[in-house]
Every structure is written in structure tokens, then in C-alpha cells.
């Protein structure tokens, strides 16, 4: 029995091969119990519920993992979007990479926004006899009071009303197990369910039968200690061995298989009938973005692909839909864009212009409802989520009995 799905398999066959070859994550039963109760609660309330996936997945190189492959995603898109969904009255299951950004706390967990910078010791009262004490209360600095109160109130509201369920994952296989279970548990929600797949999921992995149990050694071991590691000076696997290097240190040759495309199974099997499925497509080449988003939409036959470029993702996205207008750009107006060290404003509009054969203004913007300016500028998610909620409402209306 092969341990990795092959391209000639149907999506259902690929599913069973993949899931039969990996143990489910240890936390899965606990997450399932929490999710089941959460879904039931919101089904009773006839509330819409969105599963937001967020952050990157790791690809371990060893079973007892010391080394892994990772990607850039910090989870900003997912964490910010979750807040705007909550603002729109949705309940949110936030399936996120462990230690990536979380809704609300993300305002204080950036390295540039360290929470300690928001605090102070209460000043010594300006009265006679008052003295410096070792036990002065810690307070939020006056200039941050309003912003922090706002965030705190929203966070507490979400907690008090059981509107936010945080579920972490780390590896690609944990992510896939969790996604499958959650989608199946969401079935009672019917068209009230929305899938917002913003996580940056690895496209490649190492099948279990090629995975080293222990830490891969970079130098030779005596034969009696080698336990299956190459001892003859050849490079270390995870795939075919390459040309020998006559040296005591080894090259590591990593041979990755493609991760089966489970979006098929989500749309066709796991997700509730009538639910809405939104995926993201990230590219770096402006020439490819819309083409790749359209291809994904055709291939998986879901409802919306949100395309974004690595360098402009905080200021513009494109909605690619099966229905007209098929391609719609949402942009933060130029004067209200946040500053971003890694971003490149010069590239805003490029992916659209490349297709239209002209220069895009870079000034257009999506619907303004729900838009919110922070000290860091308008968050594009404040434009994306209200647009998406409208599309979801249309789908729900189509599915409700006349
Ligand atoms: O997490 P982040 O805010 O740093 O990045 C968000 C993103 C670019 C990962 C997301 O918007 C996205 O495009 N996710 C899908 C990536 C892909 O699989 O193509």
C-alpha cells in the first residue's frame, strides 16, 4: 500500500491514502468536542459561523521533529479578518498556526507593538506624604487608554457570548486532520456556514515512509549507532540518494511530494450543503495572480478566490468569482494605506494593469461600509469582510425556502 497519494487517484482515494498514513493529532478529540459544542450552540441561535484558517503550516523533516520547513505567514490576514467577522455578528472558529497572531491580542503582540510599551506604573499621587512604593499598580498609559478599552471590550464581548473558538495546529498533517473534522462537524449549520481559508498551507510534504524517526545526522556515525542512517559517506535522503560526496559532513537532499489538493474534498464532501467556501491565492508575480485564481476557482468549483500579491497584500486584493463581474479589485485608497516594511506600494495596481493592458490607478477602493482607520491606516480586511458578508447573504437567500 502506497503511503502517498498519486496524481491518478480520485480525490476520495487520495483522501483515504493520506489520512490512513498519518496518526491523527493528539489534540483532535479535544478540539472536536469543543467544536461540536460550539457549533451546536450557534445552530440553536441560528447564527452564521465562519471557519477562519490562519498562519503557515510546517513540514517536518523528522518524526521526532527538530527541523522543519516553514513559510512567511504571520497570521495577520486571519486574525484581522476574524475580528471583522465578529463585528458582523458571526461566530468564529479560528484554526490557527500555534503562536501566530490571534484576534484582539494581535494589537499587542507584534515585536514593534510590544505590550509592555503600553503600560506604566501608576504615578505617585501628588499629595503631601505620598511616597514611592514598591507596589504601585500597573496601568495602561493614558495615550493608549481609548484604543485598548475598545479592543478589550470587543474581546470580552466575544468571550462572554461564546463567539470565538481558538484551535491551534502546527504541521500540515495536523492542519488537514483538523480541517476535515471541523468541516464535517459544521454540517448542521447548512448555508449559515462559511469557510475562509486564509492559511498559507504547504504544497509539499514528506510522506511518512520517507520520514526519519530521529534527528537527521549531518556527520557520519559508527555503524553500530547508525540505525538506518547512511554511513557510507553518501548524502542523506528524504528521497533518492544523490551523487556521493567524499566528506565527513553530508548534504541533505530533500525530496518532497505534492500535498493532495483537499479543497476538492472540502467542497464536494466535507462541508455542509449550501455552505460558502472562500479560498485565498497568493502569488509574487503580478502576471500570474488572476490567472491562478481563476484556475483554482474552475478546478475546485467553489464560490470565491481572493487573490493577493505578497508585496501588496495589505492594500489590495482581487475577488475572483464564477458570476459577473468575475474579477473585482478591492483597494485601500492611497492616502489611507498603512506603512509596511516588506510591502511595495509601487506594485499596487500592477496585477490588474498587466491584464487590462493599461495602467491601473491604484486609487480605486471597495465598499466603504465597516471601513475602519487605525493609527496604522485602513485595514483592508475592513473592506473585504463586509463585501464577503453580502455575497454570503445572497447565497443564504438562494438556499432558503421561498
Ligand atoms: O498571514 P499573513 O497576513 O502574513 O499572510 C496572508 C496570506 C498571504 C497567507 C493570505 O492572504 C493568503 O493568501 N493565503 C493563501 C496562500 C496560498 O495558499 O496561496
mmCIF file of C-alpha atoms and ligand atoms in Angstrom:
data_model
loop_
_atom_site.group_PDB
_atom_site.id
_atom_site.type_symbol
_atom_site.label_atom_id
_atom_site.label_comp_id
_atom_site.label_asym_id
_atom_site.label_seq_id
_atom_site.Cartn_x
_atom_site.Cartn_y
_atom_site.Cartn_z
ATOM 1 C CA UNK A 1 0.000 0.000 0.000
ATOM 2 C CA UNK A 2 1.460 3.348 -1.029
ATOM 3 C CA UNK A 3 1.893 5.933 1.716
ATOM 4 C CA UNK A 4 1.432 8.953 -0.531
ATOM 5 C CA UNK A 5 -1.437 9.833 -2.850
ATOM 6 C CA UNK A 6 -0.571 9.708 -6.545
ATOM 7 C CA UNK A 7 -1.853 12.006 -9.325
ATOM 8 C CA UNK A 8 -4.008 9.256 -10.913
ATOM 9 C CA UNK A 9 -6.111 8.780 -7.756
ATOM 10 C CA UNK A 10 -9.550 10.288 -7.342
ATOM 11 C CA UNK A 11 -9.762 12.970 -4.611
ATOM 12 C CA UNK A 12 -11.599 10.455 -2.380
ATOM 13 C CA UNK A 13 -8.864 7.807 -2.858
ATOM 14 C CA UNK A 14 -6.162 10.385 -2.195
ATOM 15 C CA UNK A 15 -8.006 11.334 0.977
ATOM 16 C CA UNK A 16 -8.083 7.828 2.358
ATOM 17 C CA UNK A 17 -4.437 7.126 1.462
ATOM 18 C CA UNK A 18 -3.293 10.353 3.070
ATOM 19 C CA UNK A 19 -5.314 10.106 6.271
ATOM 20 C CA UNK A 20 -4.596 6.397 6.743
ATOM 21 C CA UNK A 21 -0.887 7.074 6.726
ATOM 22 C CA UNK A 22 -0.751 9.639 9.481
ATOM 23 C CA UNK A 23 -1.836 9.367 13.081
ATOM 24 C CA UNK A 24 -4.459 11.995 13.919
ATOM 25 C CA UNK A 25 -3.113 14.819 16.079
ATOM 26 C CA UNK A 26 -3.295 14.114 19.829
ATOM 27 C CA UNK A 27 -5.393 17.207 20.377
ATOM 28 C CA UNK A 28 -8.007 16.234 17.766
ATOM 29 C CA UNK A 29 -10.541 14.559 20.113
ATOM 30 C CA UNK A 30 -10.430 17.553 22.475
ATOM 31 C CA UNK A 31 -10.763 20.033 19.585
ATOM 32 C CA UNK A 32 -13.656 18.020 18.149
ATOM 33 C CA UNK A 33 -15.509 18.076 21.470
ATOM 34 C CA UNK A 34 -15.045 21.839 21.780
ATOM 35 C CA UNK A 35 -16.078 22.435 18.166
ATOM 36 C CA UNK A 36 -19.144 20.192 18.428
ATOM 37 C CA UNK A 37 -20.412 22.115 21.449
ATOM 38 C CA UNK A 38 -19.603 25.457 19.785
ATOM 39 C CA UNK A 39 -21.401 24.535 16.557
ATOM 40 C CA UNK A 40 -24.459 23.205 18.444
ATOM 41 C CA UNK A 41 -24.675 26.398 20.447
ATOM 42 C CA UNK A 42 -24.695 28.575 17.326
ATOM 43 C CA UNK A 43 -27.026 26.279 15.391
ATOM 44 C CA UNK A 44 -29.530 26.784 18.243
ATOM 45 C CA UNK A 45 -29.118 30.542 17.871
ATOM 46 C CA UNK A 46 -29.422 30.315 14.067
ATOM 47 C CA UNK A 47 -26.193 32.317 13.903
ATOM 48 C CA UNK A 48 -23.788 32.330 10.987
ATOM 49 C CA UNK A 49 -20.453 30.702 11.709
ATOM 50 C CA UNK A 50 -17.184 31.115 9.858
ATOM 51 C CA UNK A 51 -14.172 28.828 9.999
ATOM 52 C CA UNK A 52 -11.141 31.084 9.542
ATOM 53 C CA UNK A 53 -7.845 29.301 8.862
ATOM 54 C CA UNK A 54 -4.735 31.318 9.549
ATOM 55 C CA UNK A 55 -0.930 31.203 9.533
ATOM 56 C CA UNK A 56 1.538 28.843 7.912
ATOM 57 C CA UNK A 57 1.906 25.074 8.218
ATOM 58 C CA UNK A 58 5.184 23.349 9.000
ATOM 59 C CA UNK A 59 6.539 20.380 7.063
ATOM 60 C CA UNK A 60 8.566 18.251 9.495
ATOM 61 C CA UNK A 61 11.719 16.551 8.242
ATOM 62 C CA UNK A 62 11.822 14.098 11.157
ATOM 63 C CA UNK A 63 9.134 12.260 13.138
ATOM 64 C CA UNK A 64 10.712 13.454 16.350
ATOM 65 C CA UNK A 65 10.920 16.863 14.844
ATOM 66 C CA UNK A 66 13.985 19.010 15.222
ATOM 67 C CA UNK A 67 13.923 20.523 11.741
ATOM 68 C CA UNK A 68 11.043 21.586 9.584
ATOM 69 C CA UNK A 69 10.200 23.696 6.536
ATOM 70 C CA UNK A 70 8.025 26.709 7.213
ATOM 71 C CA UNK A 71 6.680 29.782 5.426
ATOM 72 C CA UNK A 72 6.359 33.511 5.964
ATOM 73 C CA UNK A 73 2.737 33.797 7.113
ATOM 74 C CA UNK A 74 2.316 35.623 10.434
ATOM 75 C CA UNK A 75 -1.447 35.091 10.553
ATOM 76 C CA UNK A 76 -2.272 38.771 10.191
ATOM 77 C CA UNK A 77 -4.908 38.251 7.493
ATOM 78 C CA UNK A 78 -6.705 35.598 9.509
ATOM 79 C CA UNK A 79 -6.563 37.380 12.876
ATOM 80 C CA UNK A 80 -7.720 40.740 11.496
ATOM 81 C CA UNK A 81 -10.471 39.111 9.406
ATOM 82 C CA UNK A 82 -11.761 37.193 12.431
ATOM 83 C CA UNK A 83 -12.292 40.496 14.260
ATOM 84 C CA UNK A 84 -14.317 41.922 11.374
ATOM 85 C CA UNK A 85 -16.407 38.743 11.125
ATOM 86 C CA UNK A 86 -17.192 39.031 14.830
ATOM 87 C CA UNK A 87 -18.130 42.647 14.267
ATOM 88 C CA UNK A 88 -20.568 41.450 11.590
ATOM 89 C CA UNK A 89 -22.268 39.101 14.057
ATOM 90 C CA UNK A 90 -20.595 35.842 13.004
ATOM 91 C CA UNK A 91 -19.327 33.219 15.416
ATOM 92 C CA UNK A 92 -15.739 32.314 14.529
ATOM 93 C CA UNK A 93 -13.732 29.108 14.753
ATOM 94 C CA UNK A 94 -10.165 30.323 14.428
ATOM 95 C CA UNK A 95 -7.995 27.433 13.245
ATOM 96 C CA UNK A 96 -4.545 28.928 13.506
ATOM 97 C CA UNK A 97 -0.887 28.051 13.495
ATOM 98 C CA UNK A 98 0.239 27.852 17.081
ATOM 99 C CA UNK A 99 1.901 31.119 18.213
ATOM 100 C CA UNK A 100 0.746 33.074 15.164
ATOM 101 C CA UNK A 101 -1.302 36.245 15.615
ATOM 102 C CA UNK A 102 -4.671 35.977 17.369
ATOM 103 C CA UNK A 103 -7.745 38.194 17.096
ATOM 104 C CA UNK A 104 -7.564 41.116 19.564
ATOM 105 C CA UNK A 105 -4.305 40.177 21.261
ATOM 106 C CA UNK A 106 -2.598 40.754 17.894
ATOM 107 C CA UNK A 107 -2.772 44.505 18.630
ATOM 108 C CA UNK A 108 -0.188 43.984 21.355
ATOM 109 C CA UNK A 109 1.913 41.063 20.239
ATOM 110 C CA UNK A 110 3.926 42.452 17.339
ATOM 111 C CA UNK A 111 7.584 42.948 18.045
ATOM 112 C CA UNK A 112 7.011 46.594 17.037
ATOM 113 C CA UNK A 113 3.965 46.805 19.311
ATOM 114 C CA UNK A 114 5.248 45.158 22.462
ATOM 115 C CA UNK A 115 2.537 45.085 25.131
ATOM 116 C CA UNK A 116 4.979 46.346 27.754
ATOM 117 C CA UNK A 117 5.220 49.652 25.873
ATOM 118 C CA UNK A 118 1.528 50.230 26.561
ATOM 119 C CA UNK A 119 1.942 50.016 30.345
ATOM 120 C CA UNK A 120 3.290 52.034 33.184
ATOM 121 C CA UNK A 121 3.346 52.096 36.937
ATOM 122 C CA UNK A 122 0.700 54.375 38.368
ATOM 123 C CA UNK A 123 2.251 57.756 39.124
ATOM 124 C CA UNK A 124 2.918 58.664 42.773
ATOM 125 C CA UNK A 125 -0.076 60.802 43.874
ATOM 126 C CA UNK A 126 0.761 64.470 44.075
ATOM 127 C CA UNK A 127 -0.221 64.800 47.765
ATOM 128 C CA UNK A 128 1.741 65.510 50.839
ATOM 129 C CA UNK A 129 3.169 62.417 52.480
ATOM 130 C CA UNK A 130 2.853 60.218 49.396
ATOM 131 C CA UNK A 131 5.979 58.178 48.825
ATOM 132 C CA UNK A 132 7.420 55.914 46.143
ATOM 133 C CA UNK A 133 6.051 52.415 46.809
ATOM 134 C CA UNK A 134 7.253 49.094 45.512
ATOM 135 C CA UNK A 135 3.647 48.089 44.903
ATOM 136 C CA UNK A 136 2.260 50.805 42.655
ATOM 137 C CA UNK A 137 -0.460 49.348 40.382
ATOM 138 C CA UNK A 138 0.320 48.779 36.728
ATOM 139 C CA UNK A 139 -1.861 50.890 34.428
ATOM 140 C CA UNK A 140 -2.324 51.432 30.708
ATOM 141 C CA UNK A 141 -0.595 54.625 29.624
ATOM 142 C CA UNK A 142 -3.029 57.469 29.105
ATOM 143 C CA UNK A 143 -2.409 57.819 25.360
ATOM 144 C CA UNK A 144 -3.446 54.181 24.790
ATOM 145 C CA UNK A 145 -6.497 54.083 27.054
ATOM 146 C CA UNK A 146 -9.140 54.596 24.339
ATOM 147 C CA UNK A 147 -7.669 52.140 21.876
ATOM 148 C CA UNK A 148 -7.095 49.466 24.496
ATOM 149 C CA UNK A 149 -10.549 49.901 26.021
ATOM 150 C CA UNK A 150 -12.079 49.417 22.591
ATOM 151 C CA UNK A 151 -10.092 46.236 21.934
ATOM 152 C CA UNK A 152 -10.704 44.910 25.440
ATOM 153 C CA UNK A 153 -14.459 45.456 25.215
ATOM 154 C CA UNK A 154 -14.687 43.641 21.892
ATOM 155 C CA UNK A 155 -12.560 40.776 23.184
ATOM 156 C CA UNK A 156 -14.640 40.430 26.339
ATOM 157 C CA UNK A 157 -17.867 40.586 24.378
ATOM 158 C CA UNK A 158 -16.683 37.755 22.122
ATOM 159 C CA UNK A 159 -15.652 35.643 25.120
ATOM 160 C CA UNK A 160 -18.738 36.336 27.203
ATOM 161 C CA UNK A 161 -21.023 35.385 24.328
ATOM 162 C CA UNK A 162 -19.066 32.298 23.318
ATOM 163 C CA UNK A 163 -18.424 33.719 19.851
ATOM 164 C CA UNK A 164 -14.776 32.781 19.355
ATOM 165 C CA UNK A 165 -13.170 29.349 19.478
ATOM 166 C CA UNK A 166 -9.385 29.236 19.109
ATOM 167 C CA UNK A 167 -7.909 25.958 17.861
ATOM 168 C CA UNK A 168 -4.169 25.654 17.148
ATOM 169 C CA UNK A 169 -2.237 23.442 14.724
ATOM 170 C CA UNK A 170 1.426 23.256 13.735
ATOM 171 C CA UNK A 171 2.117 20.779 10.951
ATOM 172 C CA UNK A 172 0.490 20.331 7.558
ATOM 173 C CA UNK A 173 -0.926 16.986 8.628
ATOM 174 C CA UNK A 174 -2.442 18.422 11.831
ATOM 175 C CA UNK A 175 -3.998 21.196 9.749
ATOM 176 C CA UNK A 176 -5.595 18.740 7.304
ATOM 177 C CA UNK A 177 -7.000 16.486 10.035
ATOM 178 C CA UNK A 178 -8.453 19.484 11.843
ATOM 179 C CA UNK A 179 -9.919 20.998 8.674
ATOM 180 C CA UNK A 180 -11.643 17.756 7.722
ATOM 181 C CA UNK A 181 -13.131 17.216 11.173
ATOM 182 C CA UNK A 182 -14.278 20.793 11.601
ATOM 183 C CA UNK A 183 -15.929 20.899 8.184
ATOM 184 C CA UNK A 184 -17.821 17.698 8.961
ATOM 185 C CA UNK A 185 -18.853 18.954 12.400
ATOM 186 C CA UNK A 186 -20.171 22.140 10.780
ATOM 187 C CA UNK A 187 -22.750 20.246 8.703
ATOM 188 C CA UNK A 188 -25.730 21.128 10.912
ATOM 189 C CA UNK A 189 -25.096 24.798 10.041
ATOM 190 C CA UNK A 190 -26.056 24.319 6.382
ATOM 191 C CA UNK A 191 -25.835 27.588 4.465
ATOM 192 C CA UNK A 192 -25.009 29.512 7.660
ATOM 193 C CA UNK A 193 -21.510 28.039 7.414
ATOM 194 C CA UNK A 194 -18.688 29.936 5.750
ATOM 195 C CA UNK A 195 -15.146 28.720 5.108
ATOM 196 C CA UNK A 196 -12.479 31.435 4.883
ATOM 197 C CA UNK A 197 -9.249 29.650 4.072
ATOM 198 C CA UNK A 198 -6.521 32.235 4.615
ATOM 199 C CA UNK A 199 -3.839 29.883 5.970
ATOM 200 C CA UNK A 200 -0.694 29.518 3.883
ATOM 201 C CA UNK A 201 -0.743 25.738 3.553
ATOM 202 C CA UNK A 202 2.353 23.973 2.292
ATOM 203 C CA UNK A 203 2.053 22.498 -1.206
ATOM 204 C CA UNK A 204 4.741 19.888 -0.482
ATOM 205 C CA UNK A 205 5.396 17.329 2.219
ATOM 206 C CA UNK A 206 7.440 14.216 3.051
ATOM 207 C CA UNK A 207 5.351 11.019 3.042
ATOM 208 C CA UNK A 208 5.550 9.054 6.276
ATOM 209 C CA UNK A 209 7.547 6.152 4.794
ATOM 210 C CA UNK A 210 10.393 8.517 3.850
ATOM 211 C CA UNK A 211 10.480 10.362 7.133
ATOM 212 C CA UNK A 212 13.381 9.829 9.502
ATOM 213 C CA UNK A 213 12.361 8.844 13.022
ATOM 214 C CA UNK A 214 15.270 10.653 14.673
ATOM 215 C CA UNK A 215 17.163 13.860 14.085
ATOM 216 C CA UNK A 216 18.946 13.656 10.743
ATOM 217 C CA UNK A 217 22.684 13.485 11.339
ATOM 218 C CA UNK A 218 24.971 15.805 9.434
ATOM 219 C CA UNK A 219 28.118 13.756 10.011
ATOM 220 C CA UNK A 220 28.906 10.068 9.882
ATOM 221 C CA UNK A 221 28.101 7.730 12.742
ATOM 222 C CA UNK A 222 29.818 4.447 13.571
ATOM 223 C CA UNK A 223 27.800 1.616 12.053
ATOM 224 C CA UNK A 224 26.521 0.255 15.403
ATOM 225 C CA UNK A 225 24.890 3.651 16.114
ATOM 226 C CA UNK A 226 23.623 4.489 12.678
ATOM 227 C CA UNK A 227 20.160 2.833 12.839
ATOM 228 C CA UNK A 228 19.261 3.212 9.201
ATOM 229 C CA UNK A 229 21.130 6.425 8.536
ATOM 230 C CA UNK A 230 23.532 6.361 5.591
ATOM 231 C CA UNK A 231 27.023 5.570 6.914
ATOM 232 C CA UNK A 232 28.976 5.273 3.696
ATOM 233 C CA UNK A 233 29.591 8.932 3.036
ATOM 234 C CA UNK A 234 26.507 9.202 0.862
ATOM 235 C CA UNK A 235 24.090 12.061 1.325
ATOM 236 C CA UNK A 236 21.070 11.759 3.498
ATOM 237 C CA UNK A 237 17.754 11.025 1.901
ATOM 238 C CA UNK A 238 14.488 12.050 2.092
ATOM 239 C CA UNK A 239 14.113 10.623 -1.373
ATOM 240 C CA UNK A 240 16.653 9.346 -3.879
ATOM 241 C CA UNK A 241 20.283 9.497 -2.882
ATOM 242 C CA UNK A 242 22.345 11.908 -4.921
ATOM 243 C CA UNK A 243 25.954 11.670 -6.039
ATOM 244 C CA UNK A 244 28.363 10.739 -3.268
ATOM 245 C CA UNK A 245 30.397 13.392 -1.579
ATOM 246 C CA UNK A 246 33.696 12.131 -0.165
ATOM 247 C CA UNK A 247 33.425 14.106 3.023
ATOM 248 C CA UNK A 248 32.614 13.556 6.672
ATOM 249 C CA UNK A 249 29.757 16.031 6.501
ATOM 250 C CA UNK A 250 26.740 15.233 4.401
ATOM 251 C CA UNK A 251 24.480 17.147 2.089
ATOM 252 C CA UNK A 252 20.827 16.822 2.909
ATOM 253 C CA UNK A 253 18.739 16.068 -0.168
ATOM 254 C CA UNK A 254 15.081 16.711 0.462
ATOM 255 C CA UNK A 255 12.586 15.193 -1.936
ATOM 256 C CA UNK A 256 9.065 16.453 -1.321
ATOM 257 C CA UNK A 257 5.790 15.096 -2.687
ATOM 258 C CA UNK A 258 2.871 17.348 -3.610
ATOM 259 C CA UNK A 259 0.210 17.638 -0.912
ATOM 260 C CA UNK A 260 -3.084 16.309 -2.305
ATOM 261 C CA UNK A 261 -5.499 19.120 -3.135
ATOM 262 C CA UNK A 262 -8.093 18.676 -0.423
ATOM 263 C CA UNK A 263 -10.155 21.677 -1.497
ATOM 264 C CA UNK A 264 -11.982 19.241 -3.795
ATOM 265 C CA UNK A 265 -12.965 17.114 -0.842
ATOM 266 C CA UNK A 266 -13.918 20.111 1.271
ATOM 267 C CA UNK A 267 -16.253 21.437 -1.416
ATOM 268 C CA UNK A 268 -17.646 18.080 -2.542
ATOM 269 C CA UNK A 269 -17.694 16.040 0.616
ATOM 270 C CA UNK A 270 -16.780 17.502 3.981
ATOM 271 C CA UNK A 271 -18.506 20.906 4.013
ATOM 272 C CA UNK A 272 -22.230 21.363 4.693
ATOM 273 C CA UNK A 273 -24.581 21.554 1.702
ATOM 274 C CA UNK A 274 -25.213 25.168 0.782
ATOM 275 C CA UNK A 275 -22.205 26.500 2.686
ATOM 276 C CA UNK A 276 -19.896 29.071 1.136
ATOM 277 C CA UNK A 277 -16.230 28.275 0.515
ATOM 278 C CA UNK A 278 -13.688 31.058 0.042
ATOM 279 C CA UNK A 279 -10.041 30.274 -0.634
ATOM 280 C CA UNK A 280 -7.030 32.571 -0.967
ATOM 281 C CA UNK A 281 -4.387 32.571 -3.663
ATOM 282 C CA UNK A 282 -1.013 34.128 -3.001
ATOM 283 C CA UNK A 283 1.414 34.935 -5.805
ATOM 284 C CA UNK A 284 4.529 37.045 -6.197
ATOM 285 C CA UNK A 285 4.353 37.533 -9.986
ATOM 286 C CA UNK A 286 1.662 40.092 -10.954
ATOM 287 C CA UNK A 287 1.297 38.361 -14.348
ATOM 288 C CA UNK A 288 0.097 35.161 -12.711
ATOM 289 C CA UNK A 289 -2.222 36.279 -9.957
ATOM 290 C CA UNK A 290 -5.594 36.473 -11.696
ATOM 291 C CA UNK A 291 -4.877 33.508 -13.956
ATOM 292 C CA UNK A 292 -4.001 31.315 -10.961
ATOM 293 C CA UNK A 293 -7.044 32.483 -9.006
ATOM 294 C CA UNK A 294 -9.329 31.723 -11.975
ATOM 295 C CA UNK A 295 -7.743 28.312 -12.438
ATOM 296 C CA UNK A 296 -8.320 27.438 -8.764
ATOM 297 C CA UNK A 297 -11.939 28.549 -8.995
ATOM 298 C CA UNK A 298 -12.552 26.393 -12.077
ATOM 299 C CA UNK A 299 -10.734 23.396 -10.620
ATOM 300 C CA UNK A 300 -12.485 23.274 -7.264
ATOM 301 C CA UNK A 301 -15.822 24.800 -8.270
ATOM 302 C CA UNK A 302 -16.222 26.770 -5.051
ATOM 303 C CA UNK A 303 -17.543 30.295 -4.615
ATOM 304 C CA UNK A 304 -14.746 32.816 -4.352
ATOM 305 C CA UNK A 305 -10.992 33.044 -4.640
ATOM 306 C CA UNK A 306 -9.382 36.072 -3.056
ATOM 307 C CA UNK A 307 -6.114 36.750 -4.844
ATOM 308 C CA UNK A 308 -3.273 38.718 -3.312
ATOM 309 C CA UNK A 309 0.337 39.560 -4.078
ATOM 310 C CA UNK A 310 2.970 39.129 -1.386
ATOM 311 C CA UNK A 311 4.123 42.733 -1.665
ATOM 312 C CA UNK A 312 0.736 44.473 -1.868
ATOM 313 C CA UNK A 313 -1.480 42.192 0.206
ATOM 314 C CA UNK A 314 -2.132 44.772 2.904
ATOM 315 C CA UNK A 315 -3.513 47.300 0.387
ATOM 316 C CA UNK A 316 -5.245 45.386 -2.407
ATOM 317 C CA UNK A 317 -6.902 42.038 -3.155
ATOM 318 C CA UNK A 318 -8.893 40.735 -6.090
ATOM 319 C CA UNK A 319 -12.207 38.885 -5.757
ATOM 320 C CA UNK A 320 -12.459 36.235 -8.475
ATOM 321 C CA UNK A 321 -15.984 34.792 -8.715
ATOM 322 C CA UNK A 322 -17.865 32.428 -11.050
ATOM 323 C CA UNK A 323 -20.516 35.127 -11.639
ATOM 324 C CA UNK A 324 -20.120 38.595 -13.153
ATOM 325 C CA UNK A 325 -18.148 40.763 -12.652
ATOM 326 C CA UNK A 326 -15.765 37.731 -12.327
ATOM 327 C CA UNK A 327 -12.859 39.931 -11.225
ATOM 328 C CA UNK A 328 -13.165 42.791 -8.775
ATOM 329 C CA UNK A 329 -10.383 44.684 -7.091
ATOM 330 C CA UNK A 330 -10.643 45.984 -3.573
ATOM 331 C CA UNK A 331 -8.084 48.617 -2.621
ATOM 332 C CA UNK A 332 -7.331 50.828 0.293
ATOM 333 C CA UNK A 333 -7.223 54.400 -1.051
ATOM 334 C CA UNK A 334 -3.671 55.642 -1.396
ATOM 335 C CA UNK A 335 -3.900 58.307 1.291
ATOM 336 C CA UNK A 336 -5.106 55.755 3.862
ATOM 337 C CA UNK A 337 -2.625 52.956 3.392
ATOM 338 C CA UNK A 338 -0.609 51.620 6.298
ATOM 339 C CA UNK A 339 3.152 51.698 6.051
ATOM 340 C CA UNK A 340 4.688 48.280 5.535
ATOM 341 C CA UNK A 341 8.388 47.481 5.616
ATOM 342 C CA UNK A 342 8.041 44.362 3.498
ATOM 343 C CA UNK A 343 5.419 45.781 1.105
ATOM 344 C CA UNK A 344 5.953 47.662 -2.142
ATOM 345 C CA UNK A 345 3.394 50.375 -2.927
ATOM 346 C CA UNK A 346 4.829 50.753 -6.415
ATOM 347 C CA UNK A 347 3.322 47.360 -7.241
ATOM 348 C CA UNK A 348 -0.247 48.269 -6.319
ATOM 349 C CA UNK A 349 -2.383 48.042 -9.458
ATOM 350 C CA UNK A 350 0.252 46.112 -11.401
ATOM 351 C CA UNK A 351 -1.532 42.761 -11.500
ATOM 352 C CA UNK A 352 -4.688 44.435 -12.793
ATOM 353 C CA UNK A 353 -2.843 46.610 -15.305
ATOM 354 C CA UNK A 354 -0.939 43.633 -16.706
ATOM 355 C CA UNK A 355 -4.225 42.045 -17.640
ATOM 356 C CA UNK A 356 -6.001 45.131 -18.817
ATOM 357 C CA UNK A 357 -3.001 46.246 -20.875
ATOM 358 C CA UNK A 358 -3.139 49.699 -19.327
ATOM 359 C CA UNK A 359 -2.091 51.356 -16.105
ATOM 360 C CA UNK A 360 -4.388 50.936 -13.154
ATOM 361 C CA UNK A 361 -4.793 53.984 -10.974
ATOM 362 C CA UNK A 362 -4.131 52.212 -7.707
ATOM 363 C CA UNK A 363 -6.721 54.573 -6.220
ATOM 364 C CA UNK A 364 -9.926 52.582 -6.533
ATOM 365 C CA UNK A 365 -11.364 51.041 -3.434
ATOM 366 C CA UNK A 366 -14.043 48.590 -2.454
ATOM 367 C CA UNK A 367 -17.213 49.297 -0.483
ATOM 368 C CA UNK A 368 -16.578 51.667 2.369
ATOM 369 C CA UNK A 369 -19.047 50.233 4.873
ATOM 370 C CA UNK A 370 -17.404 48.963 8.017
ATOM 371 C CA UNK A 371 -14.120 50.540 6.988
ATOM 372 C CA UNK A 372 -12.031 51.467 9.957
ATOM 373 C CA UNK A 373 -8.911 53.590 10.150
ATOM 374 C CA UNK A 374 -6.384 52.638 12.806
ATOM 375 C CA UNK A 375 -3.225 54.530 13.659
ATOM 376 C CA UNK A 376 -1.648 52.183 11.109
ATOM 377 C CA UNK A 377 -4.117 53.133 8.351
ATOM 378 C CA UNK A 378 -7.183 51.384 6.953
ATOM 379 C CA UNK A 379 -7.061 47.629 7.370
ATOM 380 C CA UNK A 380 -8.026 46.044 4.061
ATOM 381 C CA UNK A 381 -9.955 43.344 5.935
ATOM 382 C CA UNK A 382 -12.399 46.087 6.983
ATOM 383 C CA UNK A 383 -13.259 46.314 3.262
ATOM 384 C CA UNK A 384 -13.058 42.609 2.449
ATOM 385 C CA UNK A 385 -15.332 41.243 5.165
ATOM 386 C CA UNK A 386 -18.441 43.419 4.555
ATOM 387 C CA UNK A 387 -18.226 42.551 0.824
ATOM 388 C CA UNK A 388 -17.961 38.897 1.650
ATOM 389 C CA UNK A 389 -20.869 39.039 4.070
ATOM 390 C CA UNK A 390 -23.035 40.431 1.252
ATOM 391 C CA UNK A 391 -22.056 37.524 -1.005
ATOM 392 C CA UNK A 392 -22.760 35.068 1.806
ATOM 393 C CA UNK A 393 -26.179 36.684 2.413
ATOM 394 C CA UNK A 394 -27.018 36.224 -1.273
ATOM 395 C CA UNK A 395 -26.088 32.562 -1.080
ATOM 396 C CA UNK A 396 -28.147 32.035 2.052
ATOM 397 C CA UNK A 397 -31.114 33.735 0.391
ATOM 398 C CA UNK A 398 -30.776 31.386 -2.610
ATOM 399 C CA UNK A 399 -30.868 28.372 -0.289
ATOM 400 C CA UNK A 400 -33.728 29.437 1.935
ATOM 401 C CA UNK A 401 -37.151 28.047 1.088
ATOM 402 C CA UNK A 402 -39.364 30.641 -0.721
HETATM 403 O O1 LIG B 1 -0.680 35.681 7.336
HETATM 404 P P1 LIG B 1 -0.310 36.882 6.540
HETATM 405 O O2 LIG B 1 -1.237 38.024 6.803
HETATM 406 O O3 LIG B 1 1.133 37.236 6.750
HETATM 407 O O4 LIG B 1 -0.468 36.486 5.007
HETATM 408 C C1 LIG B 1 -1.752 36.201 4.499
HETATM 409 C C2 LIG B 1 -1.688 35.276 3.278
HETATM 410 C C3 LIG B 1 -0.883 35.945 2.186
HETATM 411 C C4 LIG B 1 -1.018 33.974 3.683
HETATM 412 C C5 LIG B 1 -3.141 35.013 2.800
HETATM 413 O O5 LIG B 1 -3.727 36.204 2.423
HETATM 414 C C6 LIG B 1 -3.165 34.026 1.646
HETATM 415 O O6 LIG B 1 -3.052 34.379 0.507
HETATM 416 N N1 LIG B 1 -3.299 32.715 1.954
HETATM 417 C C7 LIG B 1 -3.287 31.635 0.959
HETATM 418 C C8 LIG B 1 -1.904 31.408 0.450
HETATM 419 C C9 LIG B 1 -1.894 30.366 -0.666
HETATM 420 O O7 LIG B 1 -2.002 29.192 -0.327
HETATM 421 O O8 LIG B 1 -1.802 30.706 -1.861
#
